[in-house]
Amino acid sequence: DAKTTQPTSMDCAEGRAANLPCNHSTISGNEYVYWYRQIHSQGPQYIIHGLKNNETNEMASLIITEDRKSSTLILPHATLRDTAVYYCIVASTGGGADGLTFGKGTHLIIQP
Amino acid sequence: ETGVTQTPRHLVMGMTNKKSLKCEQHLGHNAMYWYKQSAKKPLELMFVYNFKEQTENNSVPSRFSPECPNSSHLFLHLHTLQPEDSALYLCASSLSHWGPSNNYGYTFGSGTRLTVV
């Protein structure tokens, strides 16, 4: 799996949009970008994933640059419950199960 | 509840004890995983099972012994552990061929907090 680079920590004011960057300059053509988050002492939770088009669901939006070397996860209206560690992962799909490789992620702190 | 249930939630065991962690899912997934998360460290993949067959073992010590009797259940048998094995042990499941047709990637349980004394 390709490596990703994320800031160690970020702060965001409650009610504002939280924009979490991720660099994945060595991503391969068949690799997707996945985002998970882990609230303290719980299991990671899937947020969103994409290949090359921007994606949106009820939790977040994912913006992937045209060259696919970086992406941004956007939480449109952050709440205190969004405080968590956010993981950006690139992984290929299909052909059997592979284990996702988690890095250190970004610790997002939502300030009241 | 995520659909992946882990028991027990907390476990304290001595170094000479034998215990087992249990993971159960009824999501129709065919792949199951064990991860270890030590304090202030990233998640470490331990074992991967795909259709009940172990497909990956990331150099895990033999004092950890996984068992997957069917696609819905996964166990981690523990014996003669060391204090440094204290960690959060997480189970996850997924469709074996995951991609655009599987919009949820991996589903994780809440974990078992293990303390070895």
XYZ file of N, CA and C in Angstrom:
687
model
N 0.834 -1.204 0.000
C 0.000 0.000 0.000
C 0.861 1.243 0.000
N 0.379 2.296 -0.677
C 1.131 3.535 -0.714
C 1.092 4.195 0.657
N 2.128 4.993 0.931
C 2.159 5.684 2.214
C 1.391 6.986 2.112
N 0.915 7.447 3.242
C 0.241 8.746 3.309
C 0.915 9.613 4.341
N 0.781 10.921 4.176
C 1.320 11.886 5.117
C 0.205 12.795 5.566
N 0.015 12.889 6.893
C -1.020 13.734 7.463
C -0.422 14.579 8.577
N -0.979 15.761 8.824
C -0.515 16.528 9.990
C -0.844 15.766 11.264
N -0.003 15.962 12.272
C -0.179 15.226 13.522
C -1.447 15.649 14.239
N -1.714 16.958 14.242
C -2.900 17.442 14.936
C -3.427 18.710 14.281
N -4.708 18.963 14.518
C -5.364 20.173 14.011
C -6.451 20.583 14.985
N -6.694 21.888 15.040
C -7.811 22.414 15.813
C -8.832 23.015 14.858
N -10.094 22.985 15.285
C -11.150 23.606 14.492
C -12.231 24.081 15.461
N -12.808 25.243 15.175
C -13.869 25.770 16.020
C -15.181 25.052 15.710
N -15.939 24.811 16.755
C -17.247 24.166 16.601
C -18.120 24.979 15.642
N -18.792 24.269 14.732
C -19.660 24.925 13.759
C -18.973 25.310 12.465
N -17.658 25.326 12.478
C -16.914 25.648 11.256
C -16.607 24.367 10.493
N -16.176 24.534 9.239
C -15.775 23.383 8.441
C -14.364 22.949 8.842
N -14.190 21.664 9.022
C -12.864 21.107 9.301
C -12.323 20.506 8.013
N -11.136 20.947 7.608
C -10.509 20.473 6.386
C -9.242 19.710 6.733
N -9.244 18.415 6.509
C -8.105 17.575 6.883
C -7.358 17.151 5.624
N -6.086 17.554 5.491
C -5.325 17.215 4.284
C -4.620 15.872 4.407
N -4.328 15.298 3.251
C -3.580 14.046 3.196
C -2.778 14.018 1.895
N -1.499 13.732 2.009
C -0.654 13.572 0.822
C -0.421 12.097 0.557
N -0.586 11.721 -0.687
C -0.351 10.319 -1.098
C 0.263 10.341 -2.493
N 1.468 10.885 -2.580
C 2.094 11.152 -3.873
C 2.472 9.893 -4.642
N 2.551 8.743 -3.968
C 2.940 7.503 -4.670
C 1.746 6.593 -4.924
N 0.554 7.130 -4.879
C -0.653 6.323 -5.067
C -0.658 5.705 -6.459
N -1.092 4.451 -6.544
C -1.173 3.755 -7.828
C -2.552 3.951 -8.453
N -2.630 3.645 -9.762
C -3.866 3.889 -10.484
C -5.065 3.124 -9.966
N -4.835 1.956 -9.352
C -5.959 1.146 -8.874
C -6.205 1.302 -7.377
N -5.568 2.270 -6.765
C -5.723 2.464 -5.318
C -6.747 3.557 -5.009
N -7.583 3.244 -4.049
C -8.582 4.178 -3.566
C -8.026 4.937 -2.360
N -8.648 6.064 -2.075
C -8.364 6.814 -0.853
C -9.512 6.562 0.120
N -9.191 6.052 1.299
C -10.176 5.781 2.335
C -9.910 6.683 3.538
N -10.976 7.107 4.171
C -10.869 7.852 5.429
C -11.655 7.117 6.518
N -10.993 6.972 7.645
C -11.606 6.425 8.849
C -11.347 7.404 9.992
N -12.131 7.280 11.046
C -11.827 8.028 12.250
C -11.982 7.127 13.458
N -11.251 7.471 14.529
C -11.284 6.695 15.747
C -11.484 7.641 16.924
N -12.639 7.521 17.514
C -12.924 8.269 18.737
C -12.293 7.493 19.889
N -11.846 8.226 20.877
C -11.032 7.650 21.951
C -11.568 6.316 22.464
N -10.674 5.295 22.418
C -10.951 3.969 22.982
C -12.078 3.220 22.284
N -12.425 3.643 21.072
C -13.390 2.890 20.281
C -12.712 2.349 19.027
N -13.384 1.479 18.297
C -12.853 0.994 17.034
C -12.973 2.057 15.956
N -12.094 2.030 14.959
C -12.198 2.982 13.848
C -13.539 2.862 13.130
N -13.983 3.991 12.593
C -15.261 4.074 11.889
C -15.019 4.545 10.472
N -15.589 3.851 9.515
C -15.475 4.250 8.110
C -16.178 5.593 7.903
N -15.554 6.484 7.116
C -16.187 7.765 6.805
C -16.577 7.822 5.335
N -15.590 7.670 4.455
C -15.838 7.884 3.030
C -14.664 7.323 2.239
N -14.855 7.054 0.966
C -13.732 6.689 0.122
C -13.981 7.174 -1.301
N -12.903 7.230 -2.089
C -13.027 7.666 -3.478
C -11.827 7.239 -4.293
N -12.010 7.264 -5.608
C -10.938 6.893 -6.528
C -10.329 8.136 -7.164
N -11.129 8.901 -7.888
C -10.617 10.128 -8.490
C -11.647 11.247 -8.491
N -12.920 10.894 -8.422
C -13.948 11.935 -8.360
C -14.184 12.357 -6.916
N -14.644 13.574 -6.747
C -15.029 14.022 -5.414
C -16.253 13.244 -4.957
N -16.319 12.988 -3.671
C -17.415 12.209 -3.122
C -18.014 12.941 -1.926
N -19.307 12.722 -1.710
C -19.999 13.307 -0.561
C -20.979 12.300 -0.009
N -21.036 12.206 1.314
C -22.089 11.427 1.962
C -22.591 12.210 3.163
N -23.365 11.554 4.004
C -23.987 12.273 5.116
C -22.984 12.706 6.175
N -21.798 12.138 6.139
C -20.801 12.477 7.157
C -19.819 13.544 6.680
N -19.395 13.440 5.417
C -18.281 14.277 4.983
C -18.217 14.369 3.465
N -17.292 15.213 3.007
C -16.961 15.291 1.586
C -15.492 14.962 1.409
N -15.167 14.365 0.285
C -13.793 14.013 -0.037
C -13.427 14.690 -1.346
N -12.388 15.515 -1.303
C -11.905 16.204 -2.490
C -10.552 15.608 -2.863
N -10.444 15.062 -4.066
C -9.201 14.454 -4.530
C -8.663 15.311 -5.671
N -7.392 15.671 -5.598
C -6.807 16.497 -6.644
C -6.762 15.729 -7.965
N -6.660 16.477 -9.050
C -6.715 15.855 -10.369
C -5.577 14.851 -10.573
N -4.402 15.150 -10.026
C -3.277 14.223 -10.165
C -3.323 13.100 -9.128
N -4.304 13.137 -8.243
C -4.552 12.132 -7.201
C -3.430 12.041 -6.174
N -2.561 13.012 -6.112
C -1.449 12.943 -5.167
C -1.805 13.484 -3.803
N -2.966 14.078 -3.670
C -3.394 14.532 -2.353
C -4.915 14.592 -2.306
N -5.435 14.664 -1.096
C -6.877 14.751 -0.913
C -7.177 15.526 0.356
N -8.420 15.955 0.479
C -8.874 16.680 1.660
C -10.208 16.123 2.100
N -10.293 15.799 3.370
C -11.563 15.402 3.968
C -12.191 16.643 4.580
N -13.452 16.873 4.269
C -14.144 18.054 4.789
C -15.321 17.622 5.651
N -15.300 18.059 6.908
C -16.464 17.930 7.788
C -17.148 19.282 7.767
N -18.308 19.416 7.162
C -18.856 20.750 6.860
C -19.214 21.596 8.081
N -19.723 20.989 9.115
C -20.108 21.738 10.323
C -19.651 20.923 11.537
N -18.429 21.132 11.942
C -17.840 20.294 12.981
C -18.547 20.478 14.319
N -18.717 19.362 15.014
C -19.266 19.391 16.365
C -18.237 18.796 17.325
N -18.483 18.961 18.615
C -17.543 18.437 19.612
C -17.364 16.928 19.462
N -18.413 16.252 18.991
C -18.343 14.795 18.828
C -17.460 14.370 17.663
N -17.013 15.329 16.867
C -16.101 15.017 15.766
C -14.645 14.982 16.223
N -14.386 15.293 17.481
C -13.029 15.178 18.007
C -12.606 13.706 17.961
N -11.524 13.433 17.234
C -11.108 12.044 16.997
C -9.782 12.053 16.243
N -9.219 10.860 16.065
C -8.065 10.704 15.186
C -8.587 10.268 13.820
N -8.186 10.993 12.775
C -8.653 10.728 11.415
C -7.527 10.105 10.602
N -7.825 8.971 9.990
C -6.830 8.226 9.226
C -7.144 8.294 7.737
N -6.130 8.632 6.969
C -6.203 8.599 5.518
C -5.425 7.368 5.057
N -6.040 6.510 4.275
C -5.414 5.243 3.862
C -5.624 5.067 2.366
N -4.586 4.625 1.675
C -4.752 4.264 0.270
C -4.583 2.759 0.148
N -5.448 2.145 -0.612
C -5.434 0.694 -0.720
C -6.084 0.277 -2.031
N -5.594 -0.832 -2.563
C -6.176 -1.392 -3.770
C -7.412 -2.198 -3.403
N -8.169 -2.568 -4.377
C -9.431 -3.252 -4.127
C -9.498 -4.559 -4.904
N -10.384 -5.398 -4.465
C -10.660 -6.630 -5.169
C -9.564 -7.662 -4.986
N -9.780 -8.843 -5.537
C -8.763 -9.877 -5.545
C -8.450 -10.471 -4.199
N -9.406 -10.438 -3.266
C -9.164 -11.023 -1.955
C -8.950 -9.964 -0.902
N -9.027 -10.386 0.319
C -8.945 -9.435 1.424
C -7.487 -9.098 1.739
N -7.199 -7.836 1.860
C -5.899 -7.369 2.345
C -6.143 -6.563 3.599
N -5.185 -6.547 4.463
C -5.354 -5.762 5.671
C -5.084 -4.300 5.419
N -5.954 -3.435 5.880
C -5.705 -2.002 5.815
C -4.537 -1.648 6.722
N -3.663 -0.785 6.247
C -2.521 -0.318 7.027
C -2.804 1.086 7.524
N -2.861 1.231 8.841
C -3.147 2.524 9.454
C -1.848 3.209 9.828
N -1.785 4.518 9.572
C -0.672 5.333 10.038
C -1.027 5.973 11.366
N -0.401 7.104 11.656
C -0.646 7.773 12.937
C -1.856 8.695 12.871
N -2.275 9.100 11.668
C -3.464 9.911 11.524
C -3.303 11.331 12.018
N -4.387 12.083 11.924
C -4.468 13.456 12.416
C -5.413 13.502 13.598
N -4.923 14.032 14.715
C -5.787 14.218 15.868
C -6.515 15.546 15.711
N -7.785 15.483 15.392
C -8.603 16.680 15.212
C -9.299 17.016 16.527
N -9.086 18.233 16.983
C -9.718 18.693 18.222
C -10.685 19.810 17.874
N -11.952 19.610 18.187
C -12.968 20.626 17.939
C -13.100 21.466 19.208
N -12.885 22.753 19.064
C -12.921 23.668 20.201
C -14.307 24.302 20.326
N -14.836 24.364 21.552
C -16.157 24.987 21.735
C -16.111 26.482 21.493
N -23.877 0.239 18.281
C -23.397 -1.053 17.803
C -23.077 -0.981 16.313
N -21.942 -1.529 15.956
C -21.499 -1.454 14.571
C -21.907 -2.673 13.762
N -22.321 -3.750 14.442
C -22.563 -5.014 13.771
C -21.442 -6.002 13.997
N -20.347 -5.536 14.562
C -19.244 -6.416 14.957
C -19.154 -6.350 16.475
N -19.340 -7.497 17.122
C -19.403 -7.546 18.580
C -18.182 -8.267 19.126
N -17.510 -7.600 20.057
C -16.327 -8.200 20.687
C -16.591 -8.407 22.174
N -16.185 -9.565 22.670
C -16.277 -9.856 24.096
C -15.007 -10.539 24.560
N -14.591 -10.290 25.814
C -15.145 -9.276 26.711
C -14.682 -7.879 26.313
N -15.235 -6.850 26.900
C -14.801 -5.477 26.633
C -13.503 -5.167 27.367
N -13.346 -5.761 28.545
C -12.143 -5.565 29.347
C -11.685 -6.920 29.875
N -10.367 -7.109 29.936
C -9.815 -8.370 30.431
C -8.498 -8.099 31.123
N -8.388 -8.613 32.344
C -7.130 -8.561 33.072
C -6.682 -10.001 33.267
N -5.463 -10.308 32.876
C -4.996 -11.677 33.008
C -3.538 -11.722 33.463
N -3.211 -12.783 34.174
C -1.838 -12.988 34.590
C -1.026 -13.615 33.480
N 0.269 -13.559 33.599
C 1.153 -14.035 32.529
C 1.056 -15.541 32.324
N 0.542 -16.274 33.305
C 0.435 -17.725 33.146
C -0.970 -18.167 32.743
N -1.878 -17.217 32.620
C -3.267 -17.567 32.282
C -3.435 -17.901 30.810
N -4.546 -18.567 30.524
C -5.007 -18.763 29.144
C -6.395 -18.164 29.034
N -6.580 -17.305 28.055
C -7.877 -16.677 27.832
C -8.144 -16.587 26.338
N -9.377 -16.290 25.985
C -9.734 -16.126 24.577
C -10.569 -14.871 24.382
N -10.307 -14.184 23.292
C -11.130 -13.053 22.861
C -12.047 -13.547 21.757
N -13.273 -13.023 21.762
C -14.258 -13.458 20.780
C -14.746 -12.286 19.952
N -14.956 -12.550 18.673
C -15.495 -11.554 17.758
C -16.590 -12.217 16.937
N -17.691 -11.498 16.747
C -18.838 -12.056 16.029
C -19.436 -10.990 15.125
N -19.752 -11.370 13.898
C -20.434 -10.442 12.990
C -21.491 -11.204 12.197
N -22.594 -10.518 11.949
C -23.671 -11.076 11.142
C -24.022 -10.085 10.045
N -22.973 -9.573 9.404
C -23.119 -8.593 8.329
C -23.011 -9.230 6.957
N -22.810 -10.552 6.942
C -22.624 -11.220 5.655
C -21.226 -11.059 5.098
N -20.293 -10.638 5.939
C -18.900 -10.461 5.505
C -18.164 -11.787 5.496
N -17.168 -11.875 4.630
C -16.402 -13.109 4.514
C -14.957 -12.963 4.963
N -14.536 -11.788 5.295
C -13.169 -11.565 5.764
C -13.208 -10.984 7.164
N -12.308 -11.455 8.009
C -12.224 -10.952 9.373
C -10.767 -10.730 9.745
N -10.546 -9.792 10.649
C -9.192 -9.321 10.948
C -9.019 -9.104 12.446
N -7.804 -9.336 12.919
C -7.415 -8.911 14.266
C -6.351 -7.823 14.140
N -6.571 -6.723 14.883
C -5.608 -5.642 14.996
C -5.237 -5.461 16.458
N -4.013 -4.969 16.683
C -3.559 -4.604 18.017
C -3.255 -3.116 18.033
N -3.708 -2.429 19.077
C -3.392 -1.015 19.215
C -2.799 -0.761 20.596
N -1.499 -0.570 20.633
C -0.819 -0.229 21.878
C -0.913 1.266 22.094
N -0.639 1.674 23.322
C -0.754 3.096 23.665
C 0.119 3.951 22.764
N -0.487 4.979 22.176
C 0.212 5.966 21.357
C 0.908 5.370 20.145
N 0.424 4.232 19.673
C 0.975 3.610 18.462
C -0.135 3.393 17.450
N 0.206 3.339 16.158
C -0.822 3.040 15.150
C -1.352 1.622 15.300
N -2.503 1.383 14.713
C -3.038 0.029 14.690
C -2.086 -0.896 13.938
N -1.877 -2.086 14.492
C -1.027 -3.078 13.839
C -1.887 -4.259 13.419
N -1.833 -4.598 12.137
C -2.568 -5.755 11.653
C -1.881 -7.021 12.153
N -2.666 -7.927 12.733
C -2.112 -9.182 13.250
C -2.434 -10.345 12.306
N -3.703 -10.564 12.071
C -4.141 -11.725 11.292
C -5.263 -11.325 10.345
N -5.303 -12.031 9.196
C -6.379 -11.849 8.231
C -6.962 -13.214 7.904
N -8.270 -13.317 7.941
C -8.968 -14.525 7.513
C -9.913 -14.163 6.380
N -9.859 -14.948 5.317
C -10.713 -14.760 4.167
C -11.411 -16.084 3.893
N -12.734 -16.094 3.975
C -13.496 -17.339 3.835
C -12.917 -18.430 4.745
N -12.701 -18.093 5.978
C -12.229 -18.979 7.051
C -10.774 -19.405 6.904
N -10.124 -18.990 5.864
C -8.722 -19.365 5.676
C -7.818 -18.203 6.084
N -6.775 -18.520 6.840
C -5.853 -17.464 7.247
C -4.981 -17.087 6.053
N -5.010 -15.829 5.686
C -4.252 -15.384 4.528
C -3.082 -14.490 4.905
N -3.039 -14.054 6.145
C -1.940 -13.190 6.538
C -1.664 -13.350 8.032
N -0.391 -13.431 8.363
C 0.054 -13.482 9.753
C 1.278 -12.595 9.809
N 1.117 -11.424 10.399
C 2.194 -10.432 10.377
C 3.216 -10.663 11.469
N 3.891 -11.819 11.406
C 4.977 -12.122 12.348
C 4.536 -11.966 13.793
N 3.352 -12.480 14.059
C 2.819 -12.379 15.417
C 3.375 -13.530 16.257
N 3.800 -13.269 17.500
C 4.313 -14.344 18.348
C 3.299 -15.460 18.541
N 3.808 -16.668 18.753
C 2.937 -17.840 18.836
C 2.069 -17.845 20.094
N 2.324 -16.963 21.037
C 1.461 -16.895 22.216
C 0.085 -16.324 21.860
N -0.045 -15.803 20.632
C -1.334 -15.387 20.094
C -1.745 -16.421 19.038
N -2.894 -17.038 19.220
C -3.334 -18.095 18.319
C -4.746 -17.801 17.841
N -4.931 -17.470 16.557
C -6.264 -17.171 16.060
C -7.004 -18.434 15.652
N -8.333 -18.292 15.646
C -9.185 -19.398 15.184
C -10.402 -18.797 14.516
N -10.758 -19.337 13.349
C -11.919 -18.840 12.614
C -12.774 -20.035 12.209
N -13.705 -20.455 13.052
C -14.497 -21.653 12.761
C -15.485 -21.462 11.610
N -15.937 -20.238 11.395
C -16.834 -19.925 10.278
C -16.696 -18.444 9.966
N -17.361 -18.001 8.931
C -17.171 -16.619 8.476
C -17.721 -15.590 9.443
N -18.516 -16.026 10.431
C -19.138 -15.081 11.352
C -18.401 -14.945 12.670
N -17.501 -15.852 12.964
C -16.854 -15.872 14.268
C -15.334 -15.915 14.143
N -14.695 -15.191 15.017
C -13.234 -15.139 15.056
C -12.803 -15.106 16.510
N -11.806 -15.911 16.833
C -11.289 -15.955 18.197
C -9.801 -15.622 18.180
N -9.336 -15.117 19.305
C -7.904 -14.939 19.518
C -7.579 -15.576 20.865
N -6.884 -16.704 20.814
C -6.519 -17.426 22.018
C -5.182 -16.892 22.533
N -5.155 -16.643 23.839
C -3.996 -16.009 24.459
C -3.401 -16.927 25.518
N -2.086 -17.080 25.526
C -1.453 -17.867 26.589
C -0.035 -17.376 26.820
N 0.350 -17.387 28.065
C 1.675 -16.925 28.528
C 2.045 -15.581 27.924
N 1.134 -14.612 28.083
C 1.395 -13.282 27.545
C 2.379 -12.520 28.425
N 2.902 -11.446 27.865
C 3.830 -10.568 28.553
C 3.150 -9.231 28.844
N 3.637 -8.482 29.812
C 3.026 -7.173 30.107
C 2.980 -6.253 28.883
N 3.963 -6.353 27.985
C 3.960 -5.497 26.796
C 2.868 -5.870 25.789
N 2.165 -6.969 26.042
C 1.035 -7.341 25.189
C -0.240 -6.612 25.605
N -0.174 -5.867 26.684
C -1.329 -5.068 27.107
C -1.647 -4.054 26.016
N -2.895 -4.043 25.562
C -3.273 -3.184 24.438
C -4.775 -3.303 24.208
N -5.253 -2.531 23.249
C -6.630 -2.652 22.761
C -6.593 -3.587 21.558
N -7.349 -4.671 21.611
C -7.392 -5.620 20.499
C -8.715 -5.422 19.764
N -8.578 -5.129 18.482
C -9.728 -4.790 17.666
C -9.970 -5.853 16.604
N -11.219 -6.188 16.429
C -11.649 -7.102 15.380
C -12.359 -6.279 14.310
N -12.201 -6.669 13.068
C -12.895 -5.999 11.968
C -13.356 -7.046 10.968
N -14.335 -6.678 10.153
C -14.784 -7.569 9.086
C -15.034 -6.756 7.836
N -15.042 -7.451 6.687
C -15.325 -6.800 5.404
C -15.761 -7.856 4.403
N -16.353 -7.393 3.308
C -16.543 -8.289 2.179
C -15.165 -8.663 1.661
N -14.994 -9.859 1.183
C -13.659 -10.307 0.796
C -13.137 -9.551 -0.416
N -14.007 -9.136 -1.268
C -13.571 -8.353 -2.423
C -14.182 -6.977 -2.264
N -13.476 -6.099 -1.626
C -14.084 -4.818 -1.278
C -13.673 -3.734 -2.242
N -14.580 -2.886 -2.548
C -14.340 -1.841 -3.536
C -15.595 -1.031 -3.712
N -15.840 -0.545 -4.876
C -16.998 0.326 -5.075
C -18.311 -0.334 -4.694
N -18.372 -1.654 -4.791
C -19.631 -2.319 -4.456
C -19.794 -2.443 -2.947
N -18.748 -2.174 -2.226
C -18.813 -2.227 -0.768
C -18.511 -0.825 -0.264
N -19.514 -0.112 0.073
C -19.314 1.293 0.411
C -18.862 1.534 1.837
N -18.648 0.485 2.585
C -18.348 0.700 3.992
C -16.997 0.150 4.418
N -16.194 -0.347 3.484
C -14.848 -0.764 3.838
C -14.867 -1.801 4.941
N -14.128 -1.514 5.997
C -14.068 -2.379 7.146
C -15.047 -1.900 8.213
N -15.664 -2.851 8.905
C -16.469 -2.534 10.073
C -15.734 -3.068 11.293
N -15.446 -2.181 12.238
C -14.698 -2.545 13.440
C -15.627 -2.749 14.618
N -15.212 -3.645 15.518
C -15.849 -3.746 16.810
C -15.300 -2.692 17.750
N -15.789 -2.692 18.979
C -15.359 -1.704 19.968
C -14.075 -2.095 20.674
N -13.641 -3.341 20.468
C -12.353 -3.749 21.008
C -12.433 -4.400 22.379
N -11.370 -5.112 22.718
C -11.165 -5.654 24.063
C -9.924 -4.990 24.634
N -10.098 -4.327 25.773
C -8.960 -3.698 26.457
C -8.312 -4.761 27.326
N -7.113 -5.205 26.937
C -6.402 -6.279 27.638
C -5.288 -5.713 28.496
N -5.252 -6.145 29.741
C -4.164 -5.780 30.650
C -3.520 -7.066 31.153
N -2.228 -7.198 30.937
C -1.475 -8.370 31.403
C -0.670 -7.971 32.627
N -0.892 -8.691 33.722
C -0.222 -8.326 34.983
C 0.742 -9.439 35.426
